[in-house]
C-alpha cells in the first residue's frame, strides 16, 4: 500500500507540477508522513524532489529565458537563503490563534497568513477579468525574485511564490516552465548541504527501494507531462496555477500547510 500510494502521488504530482511549477513537495511530505516519522518524510521528499528537478532540467532546461533567469532567478536564490536563515528569528513569533479540526490542532502563524494572502492576491489575476491581461514589466523581475525567494525561504513555498510572479512575466509556456525548472534546480543545489547532512545522519532509516520507485514514478509523470506540453495552452496553465495558488493560500493561511 505504501509503494502504491507514494508512487501514485509522485507520478501525478510530478506531471501536475511540470505545468504549475510547484506542489510536488507539498503533496509528497504528508503521504510519506503516513509511513515514516516526519523528519524522514521530509528527507525522502527532498531526495525525490531534487532528482525529479534534475530530470526536468534535462527535459526542458534549454527552454529557459536567460534574461529572466538572471534578473529573477539570481535574486530569488540569494534571498531564499536569507529567508531560510531569517526563519530562526521569526519562529518565536506568537501565533495569532488556533483551532481544532478532525481532532488536530492547527496554529495560525502571522508569516503564513501573510504569505497566504499574497498568494491569494496573485490567484485573483486569473479570476478578475480586468486583471487578466496584466503582466510584470521586466524591470520589476529582480524585485519579484527577491520577494519570492525571501518569503519562499521563510515559509518553504518557493515554488508557489515563484510561479505567482513568473506566470505574469510575459513568457511563453515553454519558457515559463523551463525557466522555473532551472531556478528550482539552482535553489535545490543551494540547499544540498542540508540534504547531505540529513542524509548522512539518517542513512540507515532511508527506504531506498521506495525512494527509487517514487523517483521513477516522478520521472514518468514529468516525461508524460512534457509530451502533452504541445497540446496545452498558456491560458490553461495560468488557470491551473491560479486554482492551485488559491488552494495553497487557503491551506497555508489556515495553518494546515
CSV table of C-alpha atoms in Angstrom, one decimal:
chain,number,residue,atom,x,y,z
A,1,UNK,CA,0.0,0.0,0.0
A,2,UNK,CA,2.8,2.4,0.8
A,3,UNK,CA,4.5,1.8,-2.5
A,4,UNK,CA,1.3,2.2,-4.5
A,5,UNK,CA,0.2,5.4,-2.8
A,6,UNK,CA,3.6,7.2,-2.7
A,7,UNK,CA,4.3,6.3,-6.3
A,8,UNK,CA,0.9,7.4,-7.5
A,9,UNK,CA,1.3,10.7,-5.7
A,10,UNK,CA,4.8,11.1,-7.1
A,11,UNK,CA,3.6,10.4,-10.7
A,12,UNK,CA,0.5,12.6,-10.6
A,13,UNK,CA,2.3,15.4,-8.6
A,14,UNK,CA,5.2,15.5,-11.0
A,15,UNK,CA,3.0,15.7,-14.1
A,16,UNK,CA,0.9,18.4,-12.5
A,17,UNK,CA,3.8,20.5,-11.2
A,18,UNK,CA,5.6,20.4,-14.5
A,19,UNK,CA,3.0,22.9,-15.6
A,20,UNK,CA,2.3,24.7,-12.4
A,21,UNK,CA,5.9,24.9,-11.2
A,22,UNK,CA,5.1,24.0,-7.6
A,23,UNK,CA,3.3,21.4,-5.4
A,24,UNK,CA,5.3,18.1,-5.6
A,25,UNK,CA,7.0,18.6,-2.2
A,26,UNK,CA,3.7,19.7,-0.6
A,27,UNK,CA,1.9,16.6,-1.9
A,28,UNK,CA,4.7,14.1,-1.1
A,29,UNK,CA,5.5,15.2,2.5
A,30,UNK,CA,2.1,14.3,4.0
A,31,UNK,CA,2.0,11.0,2.1
A,32,UNK,CA,5.5,9.9,3.1
A,33,UNK,CA,4.4,11.1,6.6
A,34,UNK,CA,1.8,8.4,6.7
A,35,UNK,CA,4.5,5.7,6.8
A,36,UNK,CA,7.6,7.4,8.2
A,37,UNK,CA,8.5,9.9,11.0
A,38,UNK,CA,8.1,13.5,9.8
A,39,UNK,CA,11.8,14.2,9.7
A,40,UNK,CA,12.4,11.1,7.5
A,41,UNK,CA,9.3,12.0,5.3
A,42,UNK,CA,10.9,15.5,4.7
A,43,UNK,CA,14.2,13.9,3.8
A,44,UNK,CA,12.7,11.4,1.4
A,45,UNK,CA,10.6,14.1,-0.2
A,46,UNK,CA,13.7,16.3,-0.7
A,47,UNK,CA,15.6,13.4,-2.4
A,48,UNK,CA,12.7,12.7,-4.8
A,49,UNK,CA,12.2,16.4,-5.4
A,50,UNK,CA,15.8,17.1,-6.2
A,51,UNK,CA,16.3,14.1,-8.6
A,52,UNK,CA,13.0,15.0,-10.3
A,53,UNK,CA,14.1,18.6,-10.8
A,54,UNK,CA,17.3,17.3,-12.4
A,55,UNK,CA,15.3,15.2,-14.8
A,56,UNK,CA,13.0,18.1,-15.7
A,57,UNK,CA,16.1,20.2,-16.2
A,58,UNK,CA,17.3,17.7,-18.9
A,59,UNK,CA,13.9,17.7,-20.5
A,60,UNK,CA,13.2,21.5,-20.5
A,61,UNK,CA,16.2,23.4,-19.3
A,62,UNK,CA,17.1,24.6,-22.8
A,63,UNK,CA,13.7,26.5,-23.0
A,64,UNK,CA,14.7,28.8,-20.1
A,65,UNK,CA,14.7,32.5,-20.7
A,66,UNK,CA,18.2,33.6,-19.9
A,67,UNK,CA,17.3,37.3,-19.2
A,68,UNK,CA,14.6,36.2,-16.7
A,69,UNK,CA,16.9,33.6,-15.3
A,70,UNK,CA,19.5,36.3,-14.4
A,71,UNK,CA,17.1,39.1,-13.4
A,72,UNK,CA,14.7,36.9,-11.4
A,73,UNK,CA,16.5,33.7,-10.6
A,74,UNK,CA,19.7,35.0,-9.1
A,75,UNK,CA,18.0,37.3,-6.6
A,76,UNK,CA,15.5,34.5,-5.8
A,77,UNK,CA,18.3,32.1,-4.9
A,78,UNK,CA,20.2,34.7,-2.8
A,79,UNK,CA,17.1,35.8,-0.9
A,80,UNK,CA,15.8,32.2,-0.4
A,81,UNK,CA,19.0,31.6,1.6
A,82,UNK,CA,18.5,34.8,3.5
A,83,UNK,CA,14.9,33.9,4.2
A,84,UNK,CA,15.9,30.4,5.4
A,85,UNK,CA,18.4,32.0,7.8
A,86,UNK,CA,15.9,34.6,9.0
A,87,UNK,CA,13.4,31.8,9.8
A,88,UNK,CA,15.2,31.1,13.1
A,89,UNK,CA,14.4,34.6,14.2
A,90,UNK,CA,10.7,34.5,13.4
A,91,UNK,CA,10.0,31.0,14.6
A,92,UNK,CA,9.4,32.6,18.0
A,93,UNK,CA,6.6,34.8,16.8
A,94,UNK,CA,3.4,34.3,18.8
A,95,UNK,CA,0.5,32.6,16.9
A,96,UNK,CA,-2.5,34.8,16.2
A,97,UNK,CA,-4.8,32.0,17.0
A,98,UNK,CA,-5.5,28.2,16.8
A,99,UNK,CA,-8.4,25.9,16.2
A,100,UNK,CA,-9.2,22.2,16.3
A,101,UNK,CA,-10.4,20.3,13.2
A,102,UNK,CA,-10.8,16.5,12.9
A,103,UNK,CA,-9.0,16.0,16.2
A,104,UNK,CA,-6.0,18.0,15.1
A,105,UNK,CA,-4.9,21.4,16.4
A,106,UNK,CA,-3.8,23.9,13.7
A,107,UNK,CA,-1.8,27.0,14.6
A,108,UNK,CA,-2.3,30.3,12.7
A,109,UNK,CA,1.1,31.9,12.3
A,110,UNK,CA,1.4,35.5,11.2
A,111,UNK,CA,4.0,34.8,8.5
A,112,UNK,CA,1.9,32.0,6.9
A,113,UNK,CA,-1.2,34.1,7.0
A,114,UNK,CA,0.6,37.0,5.2
A,115,UNK,CA,2.0,34.7,2.5
A,116,UNK,CA,-1.4,33.1,2.1
A,117,UNK,CA,-2.9,36.5,1.4
A,118,UNK,CA,-0.1,37.3,-1.1
A,119,UNK,CA,-0.7,34.0,-3.0
A,120,UNK,CA,-4.5,34.6,-3.0
A,121,UNK,CA,-3.9,38.1,-4.4
A,122,UNK,CA,-1.9,36.6,-7.3
A,123,UNK,CA,-4.5,34.0,-7.9
A,124,UNK,CA,-7.2,36.7,-8.4
A,125,UNK,CA,-5.4,37.9,-11.5
A,126,UNK,CA,-7.0,35.0,-13.4
A,127,UNK,CA,-10.4,35.3,-11.7
A,128,UNK,CA,-11.0,39.1,-12.2
A,129,UNK,CA,-11.3,39.8,-16.0
A,130,UNK,CA,-9.9,43.3,-15.8
A,131,UNK,CA,-6.7,42.0,-14.2
A,132,UNK,CA,-6.2,39.0,-16.5
A,133,UNK,CA,-4.1,40.9,-19.1
A,134,UNK,CA,-1.7,42.3,-16.5
A,135,UNK,CA,2.0,41.4,-16.9
A,136,UNK,CA,5.0,42.5,-14.9
A,137,UNK,CA,7.4,44.9,-16.5
A,138,UNK,CA,10.8,43.3,-16.9
A,139,UNK,CA,12.4,46.0,-14.6
A,140,UNK,CA,10.4,44.6,-11.7
A,141,UNK,CA,11.6,41.0,-12.1
A,142,UNK,CA,14.6,41.4,-9.7
A,143,UNK,CA,12.2,42.7,-7.0
A,144,UNK,CA,9.9,39.7,-7.7
A,145,UNK,CA,12.9,37.4,-7.3
A,146,UNK,CA,13.8,39.0,-4.0
A,147,UNK,CA,10.3,38.8,-2.6
A,148,UNK,CA,9.5,35.2,-3.8
A,149,UNK,CA,13.0,34.0,-2.8
A,150,UNK,CA,12.9,35.6,0.7
A,151,UNK,CA,9.4,34.6,1.6
A,152,UNK,CA,9.8,31.2,0.0
A,153,UNK,CA,12.9,30.6,2.1
A,154,UNK,CA,11.0,31.7,5.1
A,155,UNK,CA,7.9,29.5,4.5
A,156,UNK,CA,9.2,26.8,2.2
A,157,UNK,CA,6.8,27.9,-0.5
A,158,UNK,CA,9.4,28.9,-3.1
A,159,UNK,CA,7.7,27.2,-6.0
A,160,UNK,CA,4.3,28.8,-5.4
A,161,UNK,CA,5.7,32.3,-4.9
A,162,UNK,CA,8.0,31.9,-7.9
A,163,UNK,CA,5.1,30.7,-10.1
A,164,UNK,CA,2.9,33.6,-8.9
A,165,UNK,CA,5.5,36.1,-10.4
A,166,UNK,CA,6.7,34.2,-13.4
A,167,UNK,CA,3.2,33.4,-14.8
A,168,UNK,CA,2.6,37.1,-15.2
A,169,UNK,CA,6.1,37.9,-16.7
A,170,UNK,CA,5.0,37.6,-20.4
A,171,UNK,CA,6.9,34.3,-21.0
A,172,UNK,CA,5.7,31.6,-23.4
A,173,UNK,CA,4.5,28.4,-21.8
A,174,UNK,CA,7.8,26.7,-22.8
A,175,UNK,CA,9.9,29.5,-21.3
A,176,UNK,CA,7.8,29.7,-18.2
A,177,UNK,CA,8.2,26.0,-17.5
A,178,UNK,CA,11.9,25.9,-18.5
A,179,UNK,CA,12.8,29.0,-16.5
A,180,UNK,CA,11.0,27.7,-13.4
A,181,UNK,CA,12.7,24.3,-13.7
A,182,UNK,CA,16.2,25.9,-13.9
A,183,UNK,CA,15.5,28.2,-10.9
A,184,UNK,CA,14.1,25.3,-8.9
A,185,UNK,CA,17.2,23.2,-9.6
A,186,UNK,CA,19.5,26.0,-8.5
A,187,UNK,CA,17.6,26.5,-5.3
A,188,UNK,CA,17.8,22.8,-4.6
A,189,UNK,CA,21.5,22.9,-5.2
A,190,UNK,CA,21.9,25.8,-2.9
A,191,UNK,CA,20.2,23.7,-0.2
A,192,UNK,CA,22.2,20.5,-0.9
A,193,UNK,CA,24.3,20.9,2.2
A,194,UNK,CA,21.2,20.4,4.2
A,195,UNK,CA,20.1,17.4,2.2
A,196,UNK,CA,23.6,15.8,2.5
A,197,UNK,CA,23.8,16.4,6.3
A,198,UNK,CA,20.3,15.0,6.9
A,199,UNK,CA,21.1,12.1,4.6
A,200,UNK,CA,24.3,11.2,6.4
A,201,UNK,CA,22.5,11.3,9.8
A,202,UNK,CA,19.6,9.1,8.7
A,203,UNK,CA,21.1,6.9,6.0
A,204,UNK,CA,20.1,3.7,7.9
A,205,UNK,CA,16.4,4.8,8.1
A,206,UNK,CA,16.0,5.6,4.4
A,207,UNK,CA,13.9,3.2,2.4
A,208,UNK,CA,16.0,3.2,-0.7
A,209,UNK,CA,13.8,0.9,-2.9
A,210,UNK,CA,10.8,3.1,-2.1
A,211,UNK,CA,12.8,6.3,-3.0
A,212,UNK,CA,13.9,4.6,-6.2
A,213,UNK,CA,10.3,3.7,-7.2
A,214,UNK,CA,8.9,7.1,-6.2
A,215,UNK,CA,11.7,8.8,-8.2
A,216,UNK,CA,11.0,6.7,-11.3
A,217,UNK,CA,7.2,7.5,-10.9
A,218,UNK,CA,8.1,11.2,-10.8
A,219,UNK,CA,10.3,10.9,-13.9
A,220,UNK,CA,7.4,9.2,-15.7
A,221,UNK,CA,5.0,11.9,-14.7
A,222,UNK,CA,7.4,14.6,-15.9
A,223,UNK,CA,8.1,12.8,-19.1
A,224,UNK,CA,4.4,12.3,-20.0
A,225,UNK,CA,3.7,16.0,-19.0
A,226,UNK,CA,6.4,17.1,-21.4
A,227,UNK,CA,4.8,15.0,-24.2
A,228,UNK,CA,1.5,16.8,-23.5
A,229,UNK,CA,3.1,20.3,-23.5
A,230,UNK,CA,2.3,21.0,-27.2
A,231,UNK,CA,-1.4,20.3,-26.5
A,232,UNK,CA,-1.6,22.6,-23.5
A,233,UNK,CA,-2.3,26.4,-23.9
A,234,UNK,CA,-0.6,29.1,-21.8
A,235,UNK,CA,-4.1,30.1,-20.6
A,236,UNK,CA,-4.8,26.7,-19.3
A,237,UNK,CA,-1.5,26.7,-17.4
A,238,UNK,CA,-2.4,30.1,-16.0
A,239,UNK,CA,-5.8,28.8,-14.8
A,240,UNK,CA,-4.1,25.8,-13.3
A,241,UNK,CA,-1.6,28.0,-11.4
A,242,UNK,CA,-4.5,30.2,-10.2
A,243,UNK,CA,-6.5,27.3,-8.8
A,244,UNK,CA,-3.5,25.8,-7.1
A,245,UNK,CA,-2.5,29.2,-5.7
A,246,UNK,CA,-5.9,29.6,-4.2
A,247,UNK,CA,-5.8,26.2,-2.7
A,248,UNK,CA,-2.3,26.7,-1.3
A,249,UNK,CA,-3.2,30.2,0.0
A,250,UNK,CA,-6.2,28.9,2.0
A,251,UNK,CA,-4.4,25.9,3.4
A,252,UNK,CA,-1.4,28.0,4.3
A,253,UNK,CA,-3.4,30.7,5.9
A,254,UNK,CA,-5.4,28.1,7.9
A,255,UNK,CA,-2.2,26.6,9.2
A,256,UNK,CA,-2.7,23.3,7.5
A,257,UNK,CA,0.5,23.6,5.5
